[in-house]
């Protein structure tokens, strides 16, 4: 059976500590000012009933990735295991992938002027390790694994939990799932109308 990797984030467990984004920057030597994984803060309600919600976001490693289809030089590509990866040695910095991504998950590396994004820590997976963000999360809010393996923890949770994805109407088949996702954190503009 072919592997098919995805992420599951339990938003009720996320405490907004940024351990995931810090570990990602360190593991992947991400320059200052840009992020492959980041934590959005959304505040809802009015005093005294105010709440801060967190949303960990990154590349959705889509089943049907528009960034791969639009890249004129095939610098963006999809591995056999479903991970959407990029090759900076091929990238020409045209930003087509950035414009095609409905999740704003791709940035232009200020040091190389090439596209960059979450790689699912493929270099770690290839040697049997989990992505850095999964390892460091103190609340175990982030899971990563093979969606095609019914025995994997992520598959077991997905089979029992109610999950949501960002922008399903885009038809990209995102493989970044959220438990306890809500309009305020998945669609931050919704918080402004509450």
Short mmCIF file of N, CA and C in Angstrom, two decimals:
data_model
loop_
_atom_site.label_atom_id
_atom_site.label_comp_id
_atom_site.label_asym_id
_atom_site.label_seq_id
_atom_site.Cartn_x
_atom_site.Cartn_y
_atom_site.Cartn_z
N UNK A 1 0.84 -1.18 0.00
CA UNK A 1 0.00 0.00 0.00
C UNK A 1 0.89 1.25 0.00
N UNK A 2 0.58 2.20 -0.85
CA UNK A 2 1.33 3.44 -0.95
C UNK A 2 1.05 4.32 0.27
N UNK A 3 2.10 4.92 0.81
CA UNK A 3 1.92 5.83 1.93
C UNK A 3 1.32 7.14 1.44
N UNK A 4 0.58 7.80 2.34
CA UNK A 4 -0.07 9.06 2.02
C UNK A 4 -0.09 9.90 3.30
N UNK A 5 0.90 10.78 3.44
CA UNK A 5 1.07 11.50 4.70
C UNK A 5 0.13 12.69 4.84
N UNK A 6 -0.28 12.93 6.09
CA UNK A 6 -1.11 14.08 6.43
C UNK A 6 -0.87 14.51 7.87
N UNK A 7 -1.39 15.69 8.20
CA UNK A 7 -1.30 16.25 9.55
C UNK A 7 -2.69 16.32 10.17
N UNK A 8 -2.75 16.19 11.49
CA UNK A 8 -3.98 16.39 12.27
C UNK A 8 -3.62 17.29 13.44
N UNK A 9 -4.35 18.39 13.58
CA UNK A 9 -4.09 19.33 14.66
C UNK A 9 -5.35 19.47 15.50
N UNK A 10 -5.21 19.22 16.80
CA UNK A 10 -6.32 19.37 17.74
C UNK A 10 -6.25 20.78 18.31
N UNK A 11 -7.11 21.65 17.81
CA UNK A 11 -7.06 23.05 18.22
C UNK A 11 -7.44 23.25 19.68
N UNK A 12 -8.16 22.31 20.28
CA UNK A 12 -8.50 22.45 21.70
C UNK A 12 -7.28 22.22 22.59
N UNK A 13 -6.25 21.58 22.05
CA UNK A 13 -5.03 21.32 22.83
C UNK A 13 -3.96 22.39 22.63
N UNK A 14 -4.02 23.11 21.52
CA UNK A 14 -2.98 24.10 21.21
C UNK A 14 -3.03 25.24 22.22
N UNK A 15 -1.88 25.55 22.82
CA UNK A 15 -1.79 26.64 23.80
C UNK A 15 -1.08 27.87 23.23
N UNK A 16 -0.78 27.84 21.95
CA UNK A 16 -0.16 29.00 21.30
C UNK A 16 1.27 29.26 21.74
N UNK A 17 2.00 28.23 22.10
CA UNK A 17 3.35 28.40 22.65
C UNK A 17 4.43 28.62 21.60
N UNK A 18 4.13 28.34 20.36
CA UNK A 18 5.07 28.49 19.24
C UNK A 18 6.23 27.50 19.24
N UNK A 19 6.13 26.43 20.03
CA UNK A 19 7.19 25.41 20.00
C UNK A 19 7.30 24.83 18.60
N UNK A 20 6.16 24.63 17.93
CA UNK A 20 6.17 24.05 16.59
C UNK A 20 6.85 24.96 15.58
N UNK A 21 6.52 26.24 15.62
CA UNK A 21 7.12 27.15 14.64
C UNK A 21 8.61 27.37 14.92
N UNK A 22 8.99 27.37 16.20
CA UNK A 22 10.40 27.52 16.56
C UNK A 22 11.20 26.29 16.14
N UNK A 23 10.66 25.11 16.41
CA UNK A 23 11.34 23.87 16.02
C UNK A 23 11.49 23.78 14.51
N UNK A 24 10.46 24.20 13.79
CA UNK A 24 10.49 24.19 12.33
C UNK A 24 11.59 25.12 11.81
N UNK A 25 11.66 26.32 12.36
CA UNK A 25 12.69 27.27 11.93
C UNK A 25 14.09 26.71 12.18
N UNK A 26 14.27 26.10 13.34
CA UNK A 26 15.57 25.54 13.69
C UNK A 26 15.93 24.34 12.82
N UNK A 27 14.99 23.42 12.68
CA UNK A 27 15.23 22.19 11.91
C UNK A 27 15.54 22.49 10.45
N UNK A 28 14.84 23.47 9.89
CA UNK A 28 14.94 23.75 8.46
C UNK A 28 15.74 25.00 8.13
N UNK A 29 16.36 25.60 9.13
CA UNK A 29 17.16 26.81 8.95
C UNK A 29 16.39 27.89 8.19
N UNK A 30 15.18 28.15 8.68
CA UNK A 30 14.31 29.15 8.06
C UNK A 30 14.78 30.54 8.48
N UNK A 31 14.98 31.46 7.52
CA UNK A 31 15.47 32.80 7.85
C UNK A 31 14.49 33.60 8.71
N UNK A 32 15.03 34.64 9.33
CA UNK A 32 14.19 35.55 10.11
C UNK A 32 13.14 36.19 9.22
N UNK A 33 11.97 36.42 9.78
CA UNK A 33 10.91 37.13 9.06
C UNK A 33 9.97 36.26 8.26
N UNK A 34 10.27 34.98 8.10
CA UNK A 34 9.39 34.07 7.36
C UNK A 34 9.21 32.78 8.17
N UNK A 35 8.11 32.07 7.90
CA UNK A 35 7.79 30.86 8.65
C UNK A 35 7.25 29.79 7.72
N UNK A 36 7.57 28.54 8.01
CA UNK A 36 6.95 27.41 7.32
C UNK A 36 5.75 26.92 8.11
N UNK A 37 5.81 27.07 9.41
CA UNK A 37 4.71 26.75 10.32
C UNK A 37 4.51 27.97 11.20
N UNK A 38 3.28 28.40 11.37
CA UNK A 38 3.04 29.55 12.23
C UNK A 38 1.74 29.36 12.98
N UNK A 39 1.59 30.14 14.04
CA UNK A 39 0.42 30.07 14.91
C UNK A 39 -0.34 31.38 14.77
N UNK A 40 -1.59 31.28 14.33
CA UNK A 40 -2.44 32.47 14.23
C UNK A 40 -3.20 32.62 15.54
N UNK A 41 -3.37 33.85 15.96
CA UNK A 41 -4.17 34.17 17.14
C UNK A 41 -5.44 34.86 16.67
N UNK A 42 -6.58 34.43 17.17
CA UNK A 42 -7.83 35.09 16.85
C UNK A 42 -8.58 35.30 18.17
N UNK A 43 -8.92 36.54 18.45
CA UNK A 43 -9.67 36.84 19.67
C UNK A 43 -11.12 37.04 19.31
N UNK A 44 -12.00 36.45 20.12
CA UNK A 44 -13.44 36.53 19.87
C UNK A 44 -14.15 36.97 21.14
N UNK A 45 -15.38 37.41 20.96
CA UNK A 45 -16.20 37.80 22.09
C UNK A 45 -15.98 39.24 22.48
N UNK A 46 -16.64 39.62 23.58
CA UNK A 46 -16.46 40.96 24.14
C UNK A 46 -16.41 40.83 25.65
N UNK A 47 -15.76 41.79 26.27
CA UNK A 47 -15.56 41.74 27.71
C UNK A 47 -16.89 41.59 28.43
N UNK A 48 -16.99 40.70 29.38
CA UNK A 48 -15.96 39.90 30.02
C UNK A 48 -15.81 38.50 29.42
N UNK A 49 -16.54 38.22 28.37
CA UNK A 49 -16.49 36.88 27.76
C UNK A 49 -15.61 36.91 26.51
N UNK A 50 -14.30 36.97 26.73
CA UNK A 50 -13.33 37.06 25.64
C UNK A 50 -12.55 35.75 25.57
N UNK A 51 -12.24 35.35 24.36
CA UNK A 51 -11.48 34.11 24.19
C UNK A 51 -10.43 34.29 23.10
N UNK A 52 -9.26 33.74 23.33
CA UNK A 52 -8.21 33.72 22.31
C UNK A 52 -8.12 32.30 21.79
N UNK A 53 -8.21 32.17 20.48
CA UNK A 53 -8.11 30.86 19.83
C UNK A 53 -6.84 30.84 19.00
N UNK A 54 -6.29 29.64 18.87
CA UNK A 54 -5.04 29.48 18.13
C UNK A 54 -5.27 28.55 16.95
N UNK A 55 -4.57 28.82 15.88
CA UNK A 55 -4.61 27.93 14.73
C UNK A 55 -3.20 27.75 14.20
N UNK A 56 -2.71 26.52 14.29
CA UNK A 56 -1.42 26.18 13.70
C UNK A 56 -1.67 25.97 12.21
N UNK A 57 -0.88 26.61 11.40
CA UNK A 57 -1.10 26.47 9.96
C UNK A 57 0.23 26.32 9.23
N UNK A 58 0.12 25.76 8.07
CA UNK A 58 1.30 25.44 7.24
C UNK A 58 0.79 24.93 5.90
N UNK A 59 1.69 24.44 5.06
CA UNK A 59 1.29 23.79 3.81
C UNK A 59 0.34 22.65 4.13
N UNK A 60 -0.70 22.52 3.32
CA UNK A 60 -1.70 21.48 3.53
C UNK A 60 -1.35 20.17 2.83
N UNK A 61 -0.23 20.12 2.12
CA UNK A 61 0.20 18.92 1.40
C UNK A 61 -0.99 18.30 0.66
N UNK A 62 -1.60 19.13 -0.16
CA UNK A 62 -2.85 18.79 -0.84
C UNK A 62 -2.72 17.56 -1.74
N UNK A 63 -3.82 16.84 -1.85
CA UNK A 63 -3.87 15.70 -2.77
C UNK A 63 -3.84 16.20 -4.22
N UNK A 64 -4.39 17.40 -4.43
CA UNK A 64 -4.46 18.00 -5.76
C UNK A 64 -3.82 19.40 -5.67
N UNK A 65 -2.50 19.47 -5.52
CA UNK A 65 -1.85 20.75 -5.22
C UNK A 65 -1.74 21.70 -6.40
N UNK A 66 -2.38 22.87 -6.30
CA UNK A 66 -2.31 23.84 -7.40
C UNK A 66 -0.89 24.39 -7.60
N UNK A 67 -0.09 24.41 -6.54
CA UNK A 67 1.28 24.92 -6.67
C UNK A 67 2.12 24.03 -7.58
N UNK A 68 1.86 22.74 -7.53
CA UNK A 68 2.60 21.79 -8.38
C UNK A 68 2.18 21.96 -9.84
N UNK A 69 0.88 22.09 -10.06
CA UNK A 69 0.36 22.22 -11.43
C UNK A 69 0.85 23.49 -12.12
N UNK A 70 0.99 24.57 -11.36
CA UNK A 70 1.31 25.85 -11.99
C UNK A 70 2.81 26.11 -12.14
N UNK A 71 3.64 25.41 -11.40
CA UNK A 71 5.08 25.67 -11.44
C UNK A 71 5.63 25.41 -12.85
N UNK A 72 6.19 26.44 -13.49
CA UNK A 72 6.64 26.29 -14.88
C UNK A 72 7.92 25.46 -15.04
N UNK A 73 8.64 25.22 -13.94
CA UNK A 73 9.91 24.50 -14.04
C UNK A 73 9.93 23.22 -13.20
N UNK A 74 8.79 22.81 -12.71
CA UNK A 74 8.62 21.61 -11.85
C UNK A 74 9.48 21.64 -10.59
N UNK A 75 9.74 22.84 -10.06
CA UNK A 75 10.44 22.95 -8.78
C UNK A 75 9.53 22.47 -7.65
N UNK A 76 8.23 22.70 -7.79
CA UNK A 76 7.25 22.15 -6.85
C UNK A 76 6.81 20.80 -7.41
N UNK A 77 6.85 19.79 -6.57
CA UNK A 77 6.44 18.46 -7.03
C UNK A 77 5.83 17.68 -5.87
N UNK A 78 5.14 16.61 -6.20
CA UNK A 78 4.51 15.77 -5.19
C UNK A 78 5.20 14.41 -5.17
N UNK A 79 5.69 14.04 -4.00
CA UNK A 79 6.34 12.74 -3.86
C UNK A 79 5.30 11.63 -3.91
N UNK A 80 5.76 10.41 -4.09
CA UNK A 80 4.85 9.26 -4.14
C UNK A 80 4.08 9.07 -2.84
N UNK A 81 4.63 9.58 -1.72
CA UNK A 81 3.95 9.44 -0.43
C UNK A 81 3.02 10.62 -0.13
N UNK A 82 2.77 11.47 -1.13
CA UNK A 82 1.81 12.56 -0.99
C UNK A 82 2.39 13.86 -0.48
N UNK A 83 3.62 13.87 -0.05
CA UNK A 83 4.24 15.10 0.45
C UNK A 83 4.52 16.04 -0.72
N UNK A 84 4.09 17.29 -0.58
CA UNK A 84 4.37 18.30 -1.59
C UNK A 84 5.71 18.93 -1.22
N UNK A 85 6.66 18.80 -2.10
CA UNK A 85 8.05 19.17 -1.84
C UNK A 85 8.50 20.20 -2.88
N UNK A 86 9.61 20.85 -2.65
CA UNK A 86 10.15 21.81 -3.61
C UNK A 86 11.66 21.62 -3.74
N UNK A 87 12.16 21.98 -4.91
CA UNK A 87 13.59 21.89 -5.18
C UNK A 87 14.11 23.30 -5.44
N UNK A 88 14.76 23.91 -4.45
CA UNK A 88 15.22 25.29 -4.63
C UNK A 88 16.28 25.45 -5.72
N UNK A 89 16.94 24.37 -6.09
CA UNK A 89 17.97 24.48 -7.14
C UNK A 89 17.34 24.65 -8.52
N UNK A 90 16.06 24.33 -8.64
CA UNK A 90 15.35 24.47 -9.92
C UNK A 90 14.50 25.74 -9.95
N UNK A 91 14.02 26.17 -8.78
CA UNK A 91 13.09 27.30 -8.67
C UNK A 91 13.69 28.56 -9.28
N UNK A 92 12.85 29.28 -10.04
CA UNK A 92 13.29 30.53 -10.66
C UNK A 92 12.72 31.76 -9.93
N UNK A 93 12.00 31.53 -8.83
CA UNK A 93 11.48 32.63 -8.04
C UNK A 93 10.37 33.43 -8.70
N UNK A 94 9.59 32.80 -9.56
CA UNK A 94 8.54 33.52 -10.30
C UNK A 94 7.30 33.81 -9.46
N UNK A 95 7.15 33.15 -8.33
CA UNK A 95 6.04 33.33 -7.39
C UNK A 95 4.71 32.78 -7.88
N UNK A 96 4.68 32.03 -8.96
CA UNK A 96 3.43 31.43 -9.44
C UNK A 96 2.82 30.52 -8.39
N UNK A 97 3.65 29.74 -7.72
CA UNK A 97 3.16 28.82 -6.69
C UNK A 97 2.54 29.58 -5.53
N UNK A 98 3.12 30.72 -5.17
CA UNK A 98 2.59 31.53 -4.08
C UNK A 98 1.20 32.03 -4.42
N UNK A 99 1.02 32.45 -5.65
CA UNK A 99 -0.29 32.96 -6.08
C UNK A 99 -1.31 31.84 -6.19
N UNK A 100 -0.87 30.63 -6.53
CA UNK A 100 -1.79 29.51 -6.70
C UNK A 100 -2.24 28.90 -5.38
N UNK A 101 -1.45 29.04 -4.34
CA UNK A 101 -1.77 28.40 -3.06
C UNK A 101 -2.89 29.16 -2.35
N UNK A 102 -4.04 28.51 -2.12
CA UNK A 102 -5.14 29.21 -1.44
C UNK A 102 -4.93 29.33 0.06
N UNK A 103 -3.87 28.75 0.59
CA UNK A 103 -3.62 28.74 2.04
C UNK A 103 -2.50 29.69 2.45
N UNK A 104 -1.93 30.44 1.51
CA UNK A 104 -0.83 31.36 1.79
C UNK A 104 0.31 30.66 2.53
N UNK A 105 0.63 29.46 2.09
CA UNK A 105 1.62 28.64 2.79
C UNK A 105 3.01 28.66 2.17
N UNK A 106 3.16 29.38 1.09
CA UNK A 106 4.45 29.42 0.40
C UNK A 106 4.99 30.85 0.49
N UNK A 107 6.26 30.96 0.75
CA UNK A 107 6.89 32.28 0.82
C UNK A 107 8.14 32.28 -0.05
N UNK A 108 8.63 33.46 -0.33
CA UNK A 108 9.89 33.59 -1.07
C UNK A 108 11.01 33.74 -0.04
N UNK A 109 11.94 32.81 -0.06
CA UNK A 109 13.06 32.84 0.88
C UNK A 109 13.88 34.09 0.60
N UNK A 110 14.04 34.97 1.59
CA UNK A 110 14.75 36.23 1.34
C UNK A 110 16.25 36.05 1.07
N UNK A 111 16.79 34.90 1.42
CA UNK A 111 18.22 34.68 1.20
C UNK A 111 18.51 34.05 -0.17
N UNK A 112 17.58 33.21 -0.65
CA UNK A 112 17.82 32.50 -1.92
C UNK A 112 16.93 33.00 -3.05
N UNK A 113 15.91 33.79 -2.71
CA UNK A 113 14.91 34.26 -3.68
C UNK A 113 14.23 33.11 -4.40
N UNK A 114 14.04 32.01 -3.68
CA UNK A 114 13.30 30.86 -4.21
C UNK A 114 12.13 30.56 -3.29
N UNK A 115 11.16 29.84 -3.82
CA UNK A 115 9.99 29.45 -3.02
C UNK A 115 10.42 28.51 -1.91
N UNK A 116 9.69 28.59 -0.80
CA UNK A 116 9.94 27.69 0.33
C UNK A 116 8.63 27.48 1.07
N UNK A 117 8.53 26.35 1.78
CA UNK A 117 7.32 26.01 2.51
C UNK A 117 7.59 24.80 3.39
N UNK A 118 6.59 24.39 4.15
CA UNK A 118 6.70 23.17 4.95
C UNK A 118 6.97 21.98 4.03
N UNK A 119 7.95 21.18 4.42
CA UNK A 119 8.29 19.99 3.63
C UNK A 119 7.86 18.71 4.33
N UNK A 120 7.06 18.86 5.41
CA UNK A 120 6.65 17.71 6.23
C UNK A 120 7.87 17.08 6.89
N UNK A 121 8.96 17.84 6.95
CA UNK A 121 10.25 17.31 7.44
C UNK A 121 10.55 15.98 6.75
N UNK A 122 10.42 15.98 5.43
CA UNK A 122 10.62 14.75 4.65
C UNK A 122 11.99 14.13 4.92
N UNK A 123 12.98 14.97 5.15
CA UNK A 123 14.33 14.46 5.46
C UNK A 123 14.33 13.65 6.75
N UNK A 124 13.46 13.98 7.67
CA UNK A 124 13.33 13.22 8.93
C UNK A 124 12.51 11.95 8.69
N UNK A 125 11.40 12.08 7.97
CA UNK A 125 10.57 10.90 7.69
C UNK A 125 11.36 9.83 6.97
N UNK A 126 12.20 10.25 6.05
CA UNK A 126 12.98 9.31 5.24
C UNK A 126 13.93 8.45 6.08
N UNK A 127 14.23 8.91 7.31
CA UNK A 127 15.10 8.11 8.19
C UNK A 127 14.33 7.61 9.42
N UNK A 128 12.99 7.62 9.33
CA UNK A 128 12.16 7.04 10.38
C UNK A 128 11.82 7.95 11.54
N UNK A 129 12.04 9.25 11.40
CA UNK A 129 11.72 10.20 12.46
C UNK A 129 10.44 10.97 12.14
N UNK A 130 9.80 11.53 13.16
CA UNK A 130 8.62 12.35 12.97
C UNK A 130 9.03 13.79 12.64
N UNK A 131 8.11 14.57 12.05
CA UNK A 131 8.41 15.99 11.82
C UNK A 131 8.76 16.69 13.14
N UNK A 132 9.62 17.68 13.07
CA UNK A 132 10.08 18.39 14.27
C UNK A 132 8.92 18.98 15.07
N UNK A 133 7.91 19.52 14.39
CA UNK A 133 6.79 20.15 15.09
C UNK A 133 6.02 19.14 15.94
N UNK A 134 5.90 17.92 15.46
CA UNK A 134 5.19 16.87 16.19
C UNK A 134 5.96 16.50 17.45
N UNK A 135 7.26 16.37 17.32
CA UNK A 135 8.11 15.95 18.43
C UNK A 135 8.08 16.95 19.58
N UNK A 136 8.09 18.25 19.28
CA UNK A 136 8.23 19.25 20.33
C UNK A 136 6.93 19.74 20.94
N UNK A 137 5.79 19.46 20.34
CA UNK A 137 4.52 20.00 20.86
C UNK A 137 4.27 19.48 22.28
N UNK A 138 4.25 20.37 23.29
CA UNK A 138 4.10 19.91 24.67
C UNK A 138 2.70 19.38 24.98
N UNK A 139 1.72 19.73 24.19
CA UNK A 139 0.34 19.29 24.42
C UNK A 139 -0.07 18.15 23.50
N UNK A 140 0.84 17.69 22.66
CA UNK A 140 0.55 16.63 21.68
C UNK A 140 -0.66 17.00 20.82
N UNK A 141 -0.68 18.27 20.41
CA UNK A 141 -1.77 18.77 19.59
C UNK A 141 -1.57 18.46 18.11
N UNK A 142 -0.36 18.08 17.71
CA UNK A 142 -0.05 17.84 16.30
C UNK A 142 0.29 16.37 16.09
N UNK A 143 -0.42 15.76 15.17
CA UNK A 143 -0.13 14.38 14.76
C UNK A 143 0.24 14.40 13.29
N UNK A 144 1.14 13.52 12.91
CA UNK A 144 1.49 13.33 11.50
C UNK A 144 1.58 11.84 11.26
N UNK A 145 1.17 11.43 10.08
CA UNK A 145 1.29 10.01 9.80
C UNK A 145 0.69 9.63 8.47
N UNK A 146 0.67 8.32 8.24
CA UNK A 146 0.20 7.74 6.99
C UNK A 146 -1.32 7.60 7.03
N UNK A 147 -2.00 8.37 6.20
CA UNK A 147 -3.46 8.33 6.14
C UNK A 147 -3.97 7.02 5.57
N UNK A 148 -3.14 6.30 4.82
CA UNK A 148 -3.56 5.03 4.21
C UNK A 148 -3.38 3.83 5.13
N UNK A 149 -2.72 4.03 6.26
CA UNK A 149 -2.49 2.94 7.21
C UNK A 149 -3.55 2.98 8.30
N UNK A 150 -4.53 2.06 8.27
CA UNK A 150 -5.61 2.11 9.26
C UNK A 150 -5.13 1.93 10.70
N UNK A 151 -3.93 1.40 10.89
CA UNK A 151 -3.39 1.21 12.23
C UNK A 151 -2.65 2.44 12.76
N UNK A 152 -2.39 3.42 11.89
CA UNK A 152 -1.66 4.61 12.34
C UNK A 152 -2.53 5.44 13.27
N UNK A 153 -1.89 6.15 14.18
CA UNK A 153 -2.63 6.97 15.14
C UNK A 153 -3.48 8.02 14.44
N UNK A 154 -2.93 8.63 13.39
CA UNK A 154 -3.69 9.66 12.68
C UNK A 154 -4.94 9.07 12.02
N UNK A 155 -4.82 7.90 11.43
CA UNK A 155 -5.99 7.26 10.79
C UNK A 155 -7.04 6.89 11.82
N UNK A 156 -6.60 6.38 12.96
CA UNK A 156 -7.55 6.01 14.02
C UNK A 156 -8.30 7.25 14.52
N UNK A 157 -7.58 8.35 14.72
CA UNK A 157 -8.24 9.58 15.20
C UNK A 157 -9.17 10.14 14.14
N UNK A 158 -8.74 10.12 12.88
CA UNK A 158 -9.59 10.65 11.81
C UNK A 158 -10.87 9.83 11.65
N UNK A 159 -10.82 8.55 11.99
CA UNK A 159 -12.01 7.71 11.84
C UNK A 159 -13.04 7.95 12.94
N UNK A 160 -12.63 8.57 14.04
CA UNK A 160 -13.57 8.77 15.15
C UNK A 160 -13.86 10.24 15.45
N UNK A 161 -12.96 11.14 15.10
CA UNK A 161 -13.13 12.56 15.44
C UNK A 161 -13.84 13.31 14.32
N UNK A 162 -14.54 14.34 14.72
CA UNK A 162 -15.12 15.24 13.73
C UNK A 162 -14.03 16.24 13.35
N UNK A 163 -13.68 16.26 12.07
CA UNK A 163 -12.58 17.12 11.62
C UNK A 163 -13.05 18.07 10.53
N UNK A 164 -12.29 19.14 10.39
CA UNK A 164 -12.54 20.11 9.33
C UNK A 164 -11.22 20.41 8.62
N UNK A 165 -11.32 21.01 7.47
CA UNK A 165 -10.14 21.47 6.73
C UNK A 165 -10.40 22.91 6.32
N UNK A 166 -9.35 23.61 5.96
CA UNK A 166 -9.50 24.98 5.47
C UNK A 166 -9.85 24.95 3.98
N UNK A 167 -10.77 25.79 3.61
CA UNK A 167 -11.15 26.04 2.21
C UNK A 167 -11.40 24.77 1.39
N UNK A 168 -12.30 23.90 1.85
CA UNK A 168 -12.58 22.68 1.08
C UNK A 168 -13.15 22.98 -0.31
N UNK A 169 -13.78 24.13 -0.45
CA UNK A 169 -14.39 24.50 -1.72
C UNK A 169 -13.35 24.70 -2.83
N UNK A 170 -12.07 24.81 -2.48
CA UNK A 170 -11.02 25.00 -3.47
C UNK A 170 -10.71 23.73 -4.26
N UNK A 171 -11.15 22.57 -3.74
CA UNK A 171 -10.94 21.31 -4.45
C UNK A 171 -9.50 20.81 -4.45
N UNK A 172 -8.71 21.26 -3.49
CA UNK A 172 -7.31 20.87 -3.45
C UNK A 172 -7.08 19.56 -2.69
N UNK A 173 -8.08 19.11 -1.94
CA UNK A 173 -7.91 17.90 -1.13
C UNK A 173 -6.86 18.10 -0.05
N UNK A 174 -7.03 19.13 0.81
CA UNK A 174 -6.02 19.38 1.83
C UNK A 174 -5.88 18.20 2.79
N UNK A 175 -4.64 17.94 3.19
CA UNK A 175 -4.37 16.85 4.13
C UNK A 175 -3.84 17.39 5.45
N UNK A 176 -4.32 18.57 5.81
CA UNK A 176 -4.10 19.18 7.11
C UNK A 176 -5.48 19.28 7.74
N UNK A 177 -5.74 18.40 8.69
CA UNK A 177 -7.06 18.29 9.30
C UNK A 177 -7.05 18.93 10.69
N UNK A 178 -8.20 19.48 11.09
CA UNK A 178 -8.33 20.12 12.40
C UNK A 178 -9.44 19.47 13.20
N UNK A 179 -9.12 19.11 14.46
CA UNK A 179 -10.14 18.73 15.43
C UNK A 179 -10.50 20.02 16.16
N UNK A 180 -11.78 20.22 16.41
CA UNK A 180 -12.27 21.44 17.06
C UNK A 180 -11.95 22.69 16.25
N UNK A 181 -11.90 22.52 14.95
CA UNK A 181 -11.75 23.68 14.09
C UNK A 181 -13.04 24.48 14.14
N UNK A 182 -12.95 25.77 14.01
CA UNK A 182 -14.14 26.62 14.05
C UNK A 182 -13.94 27.78 13.10
N UNK A 183 -15.04 28.45 12.80
CA UNK A 183 -14.97 29.55 11.85
C UNK A 183 -13.99 30.63 12.28
N UNK A 184 -13.88 30.87 13.59
CA UNK A 184 -13.01 31.96 14.06
C UNK A 184 -11.55 31.69 13.75
N UNK A 185 -11.14 30.44 13.88
CA UNK A 185 -9.73 30.16 13.66
C UNK A 185 -9.42 29.68 12.24
N UNK A 186 -10.35 28.96 11.62
CA UNK A 186 -10.11 28.48 10.26
C UNK A 186 -10.35 29.57 9.23
N UNK A 187 -11.26 30.48 9.54
CA UNK A 187 -11.59 31.58 8.65
C UNK A 187 -11.56 32.86 9.48
N UNK A 188 -10.38 33.40 9.78
CA UNK A 188 -10.26 34.51 10.71
C UNK A 188 -11.14 35.71 10.42
N UNK A 189 -11.51 35.94 9.17
CA UNK A 189 -12.38 37.07 8.88
C UNK A 189 -13.75 36.89 9.53
N UNK A 190 -14.12 35.65 9.84
CA UNK A 190 -15.40 35.39 10.50
C UNK A 190 -15.42 35.98 11.89
N UNK A 191 -14.28 36.06 12.56
CA UNK A 191 -14.21 36.60 13.92
C UNK A 191 -14.59 38.07 13.94
N UNK A 192 -14.32 38.77 12.86
CA UNK A 192 -14.62 40.20 12.82
C UNK A 192 -16.11 40.47 12.74
N UNK A 193 -16.90 39.47 12.36
CA UNK A 193 -18.34 39.66 12.25
C UNK A 193 -19.09 39.14 13.46
N UNK A 194 -18.37 38.57 14.41
CA UNK A 194 -19.02 38.00 15.60
C UNK A 194 -19.31 39.08 16.62
#
